Every structure is written in C-alpha cells, then in structure tokens.
Amino acid sequence: MTSPIGILDSGLGGLSVLNEIHKVLPNENIVYFGDSAWCPYGSRHGDEIQDRVFKVTDFLMEHGCKMIVVACNSATIAAVEALRATYPLPFVGMEPAVKPATMITQSGTVGVLATEASLAGEKFHRLVSDHASEIKVITRPCPRFVDLVEAGDLTSDRARTIVEEETLPLIEAGADVLVLGCTHYPFLRPLIEQVAGPDIGIIDTGEAVAQRVASQLPTHSGCASPQYKIFTSGNLSHLKNNIPLLCPHITPELAHLDLA
Ligand code: DGL
C-alpha cells in the first residue's frame, strides 16, 4: 500500500470528510480511525482529547501516513497545534465555516452548531472576533446530533424531532445561515434542510477541507484501485451495518482496534 492519507475522528463523523476527500482524490489510499469507544469528544476536557488524539496519531503513523486529517472540530481545537509541533508530517484540521457564513447572511445573524469543546475554545472566540465582529453569532451545542449519527439514525421521526428542537430556536432568533461546525452533523444535513426550509443557508466545511488536503498533499499516489481501511475502537458489527449508509461510494476493509 503506498503511503495513505490518515483521517481521525471521535467516531463516525469524520466519514463525512472522508467522503469529500474521496470525491476530490479518488486515487489515494486512506486509513481512518474512528474512536467511537471514546465518543463524544465534545464534552471532554481539552487535555483529555489531546492525549487521546496523540494515541490515535501514533497508530496512524504506524501505517506510514503521509498526511493526517483531523476530521473532528473538537480534536482540532484541542490538539492540532501540538500535533504540528510534534510530528514531522502535515496535518489538516477543521474550522467552522463562520467566515463564509458572514458573506451570505442577509439577516446579519448566523447560527453555529458545534460541540461544547469547539464552542468553548479560545480558537472559536478568535474566529468570531476576527471574521464576524459585524454580525450576530448564536451558538448551540448539539450532542444529540452526534448520538444520532453514531447510532446510524439519520431519518427517523425521533431524529426529525431532535433536529427541529436544535435548529428552530436559531432560526426563530433570526439566523438565516446555519454553520455545521462538527463533522458528524453533515450526515443530518438532508433532515436539517427539510426542517429549516429553502430560505436558510447551510454550510459545512467538508468540501473546503478536501480541497486543502489536495493542495497540501506531499505526494499523489495515483492508485488505480485504492484501498480504504476503517478502524473503530467501538463495535465492529455496528460499523459494518452503518458503512453502506455513511459511505455508499467505497468498499472499505473494516476492523476493530482497542487503543490502550
Ligand atoms: N466529530 C466531532 C467534531 O467535529 C465531534 C463529535 C464528538 O463530540 O465526539 O467536533
């Protein structure tokens, strides 16, 4: 296997980023680690997230990754700078699309859905003060979205009710753009679009991150039949059942791995 791109997340959310990377770079091998046994990261302390992300990174390094995508906003906030200072390879992280949202809002109010860890970080406050000081930014942590995606529940009545409960208050408060600032949330985008209606803009960062990965990739592999390996620290049969739903365009090898 020529050097793969490594991707990590607290669980299944980063697969939304994997799908975007696969669209832009269909000839690259990919190794993904989803830390579902430790999910959610979003309610954990930054130091704890950072320790865990270093363990996952060591594991991806053993696979000879040429780049690592931190496909988790919470992990990016907690660890990306320390990762860059420690490991000799490029890291691409996530950032909620606050800046693009400021360019399309008509009402001057933007809603940001993200995890507690992402919204509490100094990095987020800096992002808002640097790029969105002229507009109103309302934030809302949605841990129940993460639970839905981890459970593979993207369409049930219960999922719809949760999406209504989390998004309608932001729209009622005047937001005409919703930023999906957690990599789990794009899997609920069809439901969010239905609930929010056609007048509300919805932005996530997956595609932009895939473009950044393509532009920063140290070498292109050009594999005719690339390999995809997805490891989970969680339940393997649950992963097997959910891969066709979450990643319908690839046929990955799946494995369970406990990271001590
Ligand atoms: N996917 C992760 C993110 O982008 C968060 C989910 C979690 O709380 O673990 O922040």
Short mmCIF file of N, CA and C in Angstrom, two decimals, residues 12-88:
data_model
loop_
_atom_site.label_atom_id
_atom_site.label_comp_id
_atom_site.label_asym_id
_atom_site.label_seq_id
_atom_site.Cartn_x
_atom_site.Cartn_y
_atom_site.Cartn_z
N LEU A 12 -17.82 8.27 13.98
CA LEU A 12 -18.19 8.10 12.57
C LEU A 12 -18.30 9.42 11.81
N GLY A 13 -18.27 10.55 12.54
CA GLY A 13 -18.48 11.85 11.90
C GLY A 13 -17.47 12.17 10.81
N GLY A 14 -16.20 11.84 11.08
CA GLY A 14 -15.14 12.16 10.11
C GLY A 14 -15.34 11.44 8.79
N LEU A 15 -16.23 10.44 8.76
CA LEU A 15 -16.52 9.78 7.48
C LEU A 15 -17.16 10.76 6.50
N SER A 16 -17.81 11.82 7.02
CA SER A 16 -18.36 12.84 6.11
C SER A 16 -17.20 13.57 5.40
N VAL A 17 -16.08 13.70 6.08
CA VAL A 17 -14.89 14.33 5.48
C VAL A 17 -14.21 13.34 4.54
N LEU A 18 -14.14 12.07 4.97
CA LEU A 18 -13.58 11.03 4.08
C LEU A 18 -14.32 11.03 2.74
N ASN A 19 -15.65 11.13 2.78
CA ASN A 19 -16.42 11.11 1.52
C ASN A 19 -16.02 12.26 0.62
N GLU A 20 -15.80 13.45 1.21
CA GLU A 20 -15.40 14.61 0.39
C GLU A 20 -13.99 14.41 -0.16
N ILE A 21 -13.09 13.86 0.66
CA ILE A 21 -11.71 13.63 0.20
C ILE A 21 -11.73 12.60 -0.94
N HIS A 22 -12.56 11.59 -0.78
CA HIS A 22 -12.65 10.56 -1.82
C HIS A 22 -13.11 11.16 -3.16
N LYS A 23 -14.04 12.15 -3.08
CA LYS A 23 -14.51 12.78 -4.33
C LYS A 23 -13.38 13.53 -5.03
N VAL A 24 -12.57 14.25 -4.24
CA VAL A 24 -11.52 15.09 -4.82
C VAL A 24 -10.27 14.27 -5.16
N LEU A 25 -10.00 13.24 -4.38
CA LEU A 25 -8.77 12.44 -4.55
C LEU A 25 -9.15 10.95 -4.62
N PRO A 26 -9.77 10.54 -5.72
CA PRO A 26 -10.27 9.15 -5.78
C PRO A 26 -9.18 8.09 -5.92
N ASN A 27 -7.92 8.53 -6.10
CA ASN A 27 -6.86 7.53 -6.31
C ASN A 27 -5.88 7.45 -5.14
N GLU A 28 -6.34 7.86 -3.96
CA GLU A 28 -5.48 7.82 -2.78
C GLU A 28 -5.95 6.72 -1.82
N ASN A 29 -4.97 6.02 -1.24
CA ASN A 29 -5.28 5.09 -0.15
C ASN A 29 -5.63 5.90 1.11
N ILE A 30 -6.54 5.36 1.89
CA ILE A 30 -6.97 6.07 3.10
C ILE A 30 -7.03 5.11 4.28
N VAL A 31 -6.49 5.53 5.42
CA VAL A 31 -6.69 4.80 6.68
C VAL A 31 -7.43 5.74 7.63
N TYR A 32 -8.53 5.25 8.16
CA TYR A 32 -9.40 6.07 9.02
C TYR A 32 -9.47 5.43 10.40
N PHE A 33 -9.37 6.24 11.43
CA PHE A 33 -9.62 5.72 12.79
C PHE A 33 -10.76 6.50 13.42
N GLY A 34 -11.82 5.80 13.77
CA GLY A 34 -12.97 6.40 14.45
C GLY A 34 -12.98 5.92 15.90
N ASP A 35 -12.87 6.86 16.82
CA ASP A 35 -12.71 6.50 18.23
C ASP A 35 -14.07 6.38 18.93
N SER A 36 -14.94 5.56 18.35
CA SER A 36 -16.32 5.50 18.85
C SER A 36 -16.41 5.09 20.32
N ALA A 37 -15.42 4.31 20.81
CA ALA A 37 -15.46 3.90 22.22
C ALA A 37 -15.28 5.12 23.14
N TRP A 38 -14.67 6.17 22.61
CA TRP A 38 -14.43 7.38 23.40
C TRP A 38 -15.35 8.52 23.02
N CYS A 39 -16.25 8.26 22.10
CA CYS A 39 -17.16 9.30 21.63
C CYS A 39 -18.21 9.56 22.72
N PRO A 40 -18.59 10.79 23.03
CA PRO A 40 -18.18 12.01 22.35
C PRO A 40 -16.90 12.62 22.91
N TYR A 41 -16.13 13.25 22.02
CA TYR A 41 -15.01 14.08 22.46
C TYR A 41 -15.54 15.44 22.94
N GLY A 42 -16.66 15.84 22.34
CA GLY A 42 -17.14 17.21 22.51
C GLY A 42 -17.47 17.63 23.93
N SER A 43 -17.70 16.65 24.83
CA SER A 43 -18.00 17.02 26.21
C SER A 43 -16.79 16.78 27.11
N ARG A 44 -15.65 16.43 26.52
CA ARG A 44 -14.45 16.16 27.33
C ARG A 44 -13.56 17.39 27.44
N HIS A 45 -12.66 17.32 28.40
CA HIS A 45 -11.71 18.41 28.60
C HIS A 45 -10.65 18.37 27.49
N GLY A 46 -10.16 19.54 27.13
CA GLY A 46 -9.18 19.64 26.03
C GLY A 46 -7.95 18.75 26.22
N ASP A 47 -7.44 18.66 27.46
CA ASP A 47 -6.22 17.86 27.69
C ASP A 47 -6.49 16.38 27.43
N GLU A 48 -7.68 15.96 27.83
CA GLU A 48 -8.04 14.54 27.65
C GLU A 48 -8.17 14.24 26.15
N ILE A 49 -8.79 15.17 25.42
CA ILE A 49 -8.93 14.97 23.97
C ILE A 49 -7.53 14.92 23.34
N GLN A 50 -6.68 15.82 23.77
CA GLN A 50 -5.33 15.87 23.17
C GLN A 50 -4.56 14.56 23.41
N ASP A 51 -4.62 14.02 24.64
CA ASP A 51 -3.92 12.75 24.92
C ASP A 51 -4.42 11.65 24.00
N ARG A 52 -5.72 11.60 23.86
CA ARG A 52 -6.32 10.55 23.05
C ARG A 52 -5.93 10.71 21.56
N VAL A 53 -5.96 11.93 21.09
CA VAL A 53 -5.64 12.19 19.68
C VAL A 53 -4.17 11.84 19.39
N PHE A 54 -3.30 12.05 20.36
CA PHE A 54 -1.89 11.65 20.15
C PHE A 54 -1.80 10.12 20.01
N LYS A 55 -2.56 9.38 20.81
CA LYS A 55 -2.55 7.91 20.70
C LYS A 55 -3.02 7.49 19.31
N VAL A 56 -4.10 8.11 18.87
CA VAL A 56 -4.66 7.76 17.55
C VAL A 56 -3.64 8.13 16.46
N THR A 57 -2.98 9.27 16.62
CA THR A 57 -1.99 9.69 15.63
C THR A 57 -0.83 8.70 15.58
N ASP A 58 -0.37 8.22 16.75
CA ASP A 58 0.71 7.22 16.76
C ASP A 58 0.29 5.99 15.97
N PHE A 59 -0.95 5.59 16.14
CA PHE A 59 -1.46 4.43 15.40
C PHE A 59 -1.45 4.71 13.89
N LEU A 60 -1.90 5.89 13.49
CA LEU A 60 -1.91 6.21 12.05
C LEU A 60 -0.49 6.31 11.51
N MET A 61 0.43 6.79 12.33
CA MET A 61 1.84 6.88 11.90
C MET A 61 2.40 5.49 11.60
N GLU A 62 1.95 4.49 12.38
CA GLU A 62 2.43 3.11 12.13
C GLU A 62 2.02 2.63 10.74
N HIS A 63 0.99 3.23 10.18
CA HIS A 63 0.56 2.87 8.82
C HIS A 63 1.29 3.68 7.76
N GLY A 64 2.26 4.49 8.17
CA GLY A 64 3.06 5.24 7.20
C GLY A 64 2.30 6.37 6.51
N CYS A 65 1.35 6.98 7.22
CA CYS A 65 0.55 8.05 6.59
C CYS A 65 1.45 9.21 6.17
N LYS A 66 1.10 9.80 5.02
CA LYS A 66 1.90 10.93 4.53
C LYS A 66 1.29 12.26 4.96
N MET A 67 0.06 12.21 5.43
CA MET A 67 -0.64 13.40 5.91
C MET A 67 -1.74 12.91 6.85
N ILE A 68 -2.09 13.72 7.84
CA ILE A 68 -3.21 13.33 8.70
C ILE A 68 -4.25 14.44 8.72
N VAL A 69 -5.48 14.02 8.49
CA VAL A 69 -6.60 14.96 8.52
C VAL A 69 -7.31 14.77 9.86
N VAL A 70 -7.33 15.83 10.65
CA VAL A 70 -8.02 15.78 11.94
C VAL A 70 -9.47 16.15 11.62
N ALA A 71 -10.25 15.10 11.30
CA ALA A 71 -11.61 15.32 10.77
C ALA A 71 -12.60 15.45 11.92
N CYS A 72 -12.26 16.30 12.85
CA CYS A 72 -13.04 16.49 14.07
C CYS A 72 -12.74 17.90 14.56
N ASN A 73 -13.76 18.73 14.65
CA ASN A 73 -13.53 20.11 15.09
C ASN A 73 -13.02 20.15 16.52
N SER A 74 -13.59 19.29 17.37
CA SER A 74 -13.20 19.30 18.79
C SER A 74 -11.73 18.90 18.94
N ALA A 75 -11.31 17.89 18.18
CA ALA A 75 -9.91 17.44 18.25
C ALA A 75 -8.98 18.48 17.64
N THR A 76 -9.46 19.19 16.62
CA THR A 76 -8.63 20.23 16.01
C THR A 76 -8.35 21.32 17.03
N ILE A 77 -9.41 21.77 17.71
CA ILE A 77 -9.26 22.83 18.70
C ILE A 77 -8.30 22.38 19.80
N ALA A 78 -8.47 21.12 20.24
CA ALA A 78 -7.69 20.66 21.40
C ALA A 78 -6.25 20.32 21.05
N ALA A 79 -6.00 19.89 19.79
CA ALA A 79 -4.70 19.24 19.57
C ALA A 79 -3.92 19.63 18.33
N VAL A 80 -4.52 20.32 17.37
CA VAL A 80 -3.81 20.40 16.07
C VAL A 80 -2.48 21.13 16.18
N GLU A 81 -2.42 22.16 17.02
CA GLU A 81 -1.14 22.89 17.11
C GLU A 81 -0.05 22.00 17.73
N ALA A 82 -0.44 21.26 18.78
CA ALA A 82 0.53 20.36 19.43
C ALA A 82 0.95 19.24 18.46
N LEU A 83 0.02 18.76 17.66
CA LEU A 83 0.36 17.71 16.68
C LEU A 83 1.39 18.25 15.69
N ARG A 84 1.14 19.45 15.19
CA ARG A 84 2.07 20.03 14.19
C ARG A 84 3.45 20.25 14.78
N ALA A 85 3.48 20.55 16.09
CA ALA A 85 4.77 20.80 16.73
C ALA A 85 5.50 19.49 17.05
N THR A 86 4.80 18.36 16.97
CA THR A 86 5.39 17.10 17.43
C THR A 86 5.75 16.15 16.29
N TYR A 87 4.90 16.07 15.28
CA TYR A 87 5.10 15.05 14.24
C TYR A 87 5.59 15.69 12.93
N PRO A 88 6.44 14.97 12.21
CA PRO A 88 7.04 15.56 11.01
C PRO A 88 6.21 15.33 9.75
#
